[in-house]
């Protein structure tokens, strides 16, 4: 089954919701694994992860520690399929948009940035460096660093777009959930990757600035992938441990 569309995870979530409503997966049924679903829907595994988070947040499925994802026993009718379609932006979509907009914004800033604005960025780099273990302060400085670059473009529309993309991190339920999971896995802003962005701006080099920003934000994607992969692996590890313990108990009973 090939799924296409601008928001693949929403379409996958809606298709799985159709399967639940149609009886393919009844309440209490364990859903297929991430790899199997990715192969069935011909999408990437990150897309499946976002679809699963969307369905879990809307109550279609639930995660059972060490076991997997199961269809809930709640009523799945009354328009809940439409809920699966109406989710906000996911973390991967958001970061892809940031690569596009902030990559070009920093290139524009490189030709118009002032010495005062460079000094502000340098100060924010120092602020991030001293707050690496203070997550709220680190995230705040990271946010202000990127907004300062948008300001340096001299374009109010660009600043508004960049600000809006940052707001989605907390205002989009799906996006906020994904970043919260990443933070629980130990993901924090990549402080060291901001320095090349600053140096490219200081050199007034648009291409270098664009490349540095894109490299940094692709690193964010890598962090999200790693965080969600760790969660999937932990579930699989717990499931295997439970299976091994079950087999061990049966063997003991058989040899008694």
Coordinates of C-alpha atoms in Angstrom, one line a residue:
X1 CA 0.0 0.0 0.0
X2 CA 1.6 3.3 -1.2
X3 CA 0.6 6.3 0.9
X4 CA 1.2 9.8 -0.5
X5 CA 0.5 13.3 0.6
X6 CA 2.0 16.3 2.3
X7 CA 1.7 14.9 5.8
X8 CA 2.4 11.2 5.5
X9 CA 2.2 10.4 9.1
X10 CA -1.4 11.8 9.2
X11 CA -2.4 9.6 6.2
X12 CA -0.8 6.6 7.8
X13 CA -2.5 7.3 11.1
X14 CA -5.9 7.7 9.3
X15 CA -5.3 4.4 7.4
X16 CA -4.5 2.5 10.6
X17 CA -7.6 4.2 12.2
X18 CA -9.6 2.8 9.3
X19 CA -8.2 -0.6 10.0
X20 CA -9.2 -0.4 13.6
X21 CA -12.7 0.8 12.8
X22 CA -13.0 -1.9 10.1
X23 CA -12.1 -4.7 12.5
X24 CA -8.6 -5.5 11.1
X25 CA -7.2 -4.8 14.6
X26 CA -9.7 -5.3 17.3
X27 CA -9.5 -3.8 20.9
X28 CA -6.6 -5.4 22.8
X29 CA -4.8 -6.5 19.6
X30 CA -1.1 -5.8 19.3
X31 CA -0.2 -3.7 16.3
X32 CA 2.5 -5.0 13.9
X33 CA 6.0 -3.8 14.5
X34 CA 7.4 -0.5 13.1
X35 CA 9.4 -2.2 10.4
X36 CA 6.4 -4.2 9.2
X37 CA 4.2 -1.2 9.1
X38 CA 6.8 0.8 7.2
X39 CA 7.1 -1.9 4.6
X40 CA 3.3 -2.2 4.3
X41 CA 2.7 1.6 3.8
X42 CA 5.9 2.2 1.8
X43 CA 7.0 5.0 4.1
X44 CA 10.0 5.6 6.4
X45 CA 10.2 4.3 9.9
X46 CA 10.2 7.9 11.3
X47 CA 6.9 8.5 9.6
X48 CA 5.5 5.4 11.3
X49 CA 6.8 6.6 14.6
X50 CA 5.0 9.9 14.2
X51 CA 1.8 8.1 13.2
X52 CA 2.0 5.9 16.3
X53 CA 2.5 8.9 18.5
X54 CA -0.5 10.7 16.9
X55 CA -2.7 7.6 17.4
X56 CA -1.5 7.1 21.0
X57 CA -2.1 10.8 21.9
X58 CA -5.7 10.5 20.6
X59 CA -6.4 7.3 22.5
X60 CA -6.5 4.9 19.5
X61 CA -3.6 2.8 20.8
X62 CA -1.6 2.5 24.0
X63 CA 2.0 1.5 24.7
X64 CA 2.5 -1.4 27.1
X65 CA 5.9 -1.4 28.6
X66 CA 8.0 -4.3 27.3
X67 CA 5.2 -5.5 25.1
X68 CA 4.4 -3.1 22.3
X69 CA 1.5 -1.0 21.0
X70 CA -2.1 -2.2 21.4
X71 CA -5.5 -1.0 20.2
X72 CA -7.4 0.5 23.2
X73 CA -10.7 -0.9 24.4
X74 CA -12.4 2.5 24.1
X75 CA -15.0 3.3 21.6
X76 CA -13.3 4.1 18.3
X77 CA -16.3 5.6 16.6
X78 CA -17.9 9.0 16.7
X79 CA -15.5 10.7 14.3
X80 CA -12.3 9.8 16.0
X81 CA -10.8 8.9 12.6
X82 CA -11.1 12.5 11.7
X83 CA -9.1 13.3 14.8
X84 CA -6.2 11.2 13.4
X85 CA -6.3 13.4 10.3
X86 CA -6.3 16.7 12.2
X87 CA -3.1 16.5 14.1
X88 CA -0.7 19.4 14.1
X89 CA 2.8 19.4 12.7
X90 CA 5.2 16.6 13.6
X91 CA 8.8 17.2 14.8
X92 CA 10.4 15.8 11.6
X93 CA 8.1 18.0 9.4
X94 CA 8.9 21.0 11.5
X95 CA 12.7 20.5 11.4
X96 CA 12.5 20.0 7.6
X97 CA 10.7 23.4 7.4
X98 CA 13.4 25.0 9.6
X99 CA 16.1 23.6 7.3
X100 CA 14.4 25.4 4.4
X101 CA 13.6 28.7 6.0
X102 CA 16.4 29.2 8.4
X103 CA 19.0 28.0 5.9
X104 CA 18.0 30.8 3.6
X105 CA 17.4 33.3 6.4
X106 CA 21.0 32.9 7.7
X107 CA 22.3 33.3 4.1
X108 CA 20.4 36.6 3.8
X109 CA 21.6 37.7 7.3
X110 CA 25.2 37.1 6.3
X111 CA 25.1 40.0 3.9
X112 CA 23.3 42.4 6.2
X113 CA 24.3 41.6 9.7
X114 CA 25.8 44.4 11.8
X115 CA 28.7 44.3 14.3
X116 CA 26.2 44.8 17.1
X117 CA 24.2 41.9 16.0
X118 CA 27.3 39.7 15.7
X119 CA 28.2 40.7 19.3
X120 CA 24.7 39.7 20.4
X121 CA 25.2 36.3 18.8
X122 CA 28.6 35.9 20.4
X123 CA 27.1 36.6 23.8
X124 CA 24.4 34.0 23.2
X125 CA 27.0 31.4 22.3
X126 CA 28.7 32.2 25.6
X127 CA 25.4 31.9 27.4
X128 CA 24.7 28.5 25.8
X129 CA 28.2 27.3 26.8
X130 CA 27.8 28.1 30.5
X131 CA 24.3 26.6 30.6
X132 CA 24.9 23.2 29.0
X133 CA 23.7 21.5 32.2
X134 CA 20.8 23.9 32.7
X135 CA 18.3 22.8 30.1
X136 CA 15.7 25.6 30.4
X137 CA 18.4 28.3 30.2
X138 CA 20.1 26.5 27.3
X139 CA 16.9 26.1 25.3
X140 CA 16.1 29.8 25.9
X141 CA 19.5 30.9 24.7
X142 CA 19.2 28.6 21.7
X143 CA 15.8 30.1 20.8
X144 CA 17.1 33.6 21.1
X145 CA 20.2 32.8 19.0
X146 CA 18.0 31.7 16.0
X147 CA 15.6 34.6 16.4
X148 CA 18.6 37.0 16.4
X149 CA 19.7 35.6 13.1
X150 CA 16.2 36.1 11.7
X151 CA 16.2 39.7 13.0
X152 CA 19.6 40.2 11.2
X153 CA 17.9 39.6 7.9
X154 CA 16.0 42.9 8.3
X155 CA 12.9 41.2 7.0
X156 CA 9.9 41.2 9.4
X157 CA 8.1 38.5 7.4
X158 CA 11.1 36.1 7.8
X159 CA 11.3 36.9 11.5
X160 CA 7.6 36.1 11.9
X161 CA 8.0 32.8 10.1
X162 CA 11.0 31.7 12.1
X163 CA 9.2 32.7 15.3
X164 CA 6.1 30.7 14.3
X165 CA 8.2 27.6 13.5
X166 CA 9.8 27.8 17.0
X167 CA 6.4 28.3 18.6
X168 CA 5.2 25.0 17.0
X169 CA 7.7 23.1 19.1
X170 CA 5.4 23.6 22.1
X171 CA 2.0 24.5 20.5
X172 CA 1.8 21.5 18.3
X173 CA 0.8 18.5 20.6
X174 CA 2.5 16.0 18.4
X175 CA 5.7 18.0 18.0
X176 CA 5.9 18.8 21.7
X177 CA 5.4 15.1 22.5
X178 CA 8.3 14.1 20.2
X179 CA 10.7 16.7 21.6
X180 CA 9.7 15.7 25.1
X181 CA 10.6 12.1 24.3
X182 CA 13.9 13.2 22.8
X183 CA 14.7 15.3 26.0
X184 CA 13.9 12.3 28.2
X185 CA 16.4 10.3 26.1
X186 CA 19.1 12.9 26.8
X187 CA 18.9 15.0 23.7
X188 CA 19.9 18.7 24.2
X189 CA 20.7 21.6 21.8
X190 CA 23.9 21.0 19.9
X191 CA 25.9 23.9 21.3
X192 CA 29.1 23.3 19.4
X193 CA 27.2 23.4 16.0
X194 CA 26.2 27.0 16.6
X195 CA 29.8 28.3 16.5
X196 CA 30.3 27.6 12.7
X197 CA 27.1 29.4 12.0
X198 CA 28.4 32.4 13.9
X199 CA 31.8 32.3 12.2
X200 CA 30.2 32.2 8.7
X201 CA 28.1 35.2 9.6
X202 CA 31.2 37.0 10.9
X203 CA 32.9 36.3 7.6
X204 CA 29.8 37.6 5.7
X205 CA 29.8 34.3 3.8
X206 CA 26.2 33.4 2.7
X207 CA 27.0 29.9 1.4
X208 CA 29.0 28.9 4.4
X209 CA 26.3 30.2 6.7
X210 CA 23.6 28.3 4.8
X211 CA 25.6 25.1 4.9
X212 CA 26.4 25.5 8.6
X213 CA 22.7 26.0 9.5
X214 CA 21.6 23.1 7.4
X215 CA 24.2 20.8 8.9
X216 CA 23.1 21.9 12.4
X217 CA 19.4 21.2 11.8
X218 CA 20.1 17.9 10.1
X219 CA 21.8 17.0 13.3
X220 CA 18.5 17.8 15.1
X221 CA 16.8 15.3 12.8
X222 CA 19.5 12.7 13.6
X223 CA 18.9 13.3 17.3
X224 CA 15.2 12.8 17.0
X225 CA 15.8 9.6 15.0
X226 CA 18.2 8.3 17.6
X227 CA 15.9 9.2 20.5
X228 CA 12.9 7.4 19.0
X229 CA 15.0 4.5 17.9
X230 CA 16.2 4.1 21.5
X231 CA 12.6 4.0 22.6
X232 CA 11.7 1.4 20.1
X233 CA 14.8 -0.7 21.0
X234 CA 14.0 -0.5 24.7
X235 CA 10.5 -1.8 24.0
X236 CA 11.9 -4.6 21.9
X237 CA 14.6 -5.4 24.5
X238 CA 11.9 -5.6 27.3
X239 CA 9.7 -7.7 25.1
X240 CA 12.6 -10.2 24.4
X241 CA 13.4 -10.3 28.1
X242 CA 9.8 -11.1 29.0
X243 CA 9.7 -13.8 26.3
X244 CA 13.0 -15.3 27.6
X245 CA 11.7 -15.4 31.1
X246 CA 8.5 -17.0 30.0
X247 CA 10.4 -19.7 28.1
X248 CA 12.7 -20.3 31.2
X249 CA 9.7 -20.7 33.4
X250 CA 8.1 -23.2 31.0
X251 CA 11.3 -25.2 30.8
X252 CA 11.6 -25.4 34.6
X253 CA 8.0 -26.6 34.8
X254 CA 8.7 -29.2 32.1
X255 CA 11.8 -30.5 33.9
X256 CA 10.2 -30.7 37.4

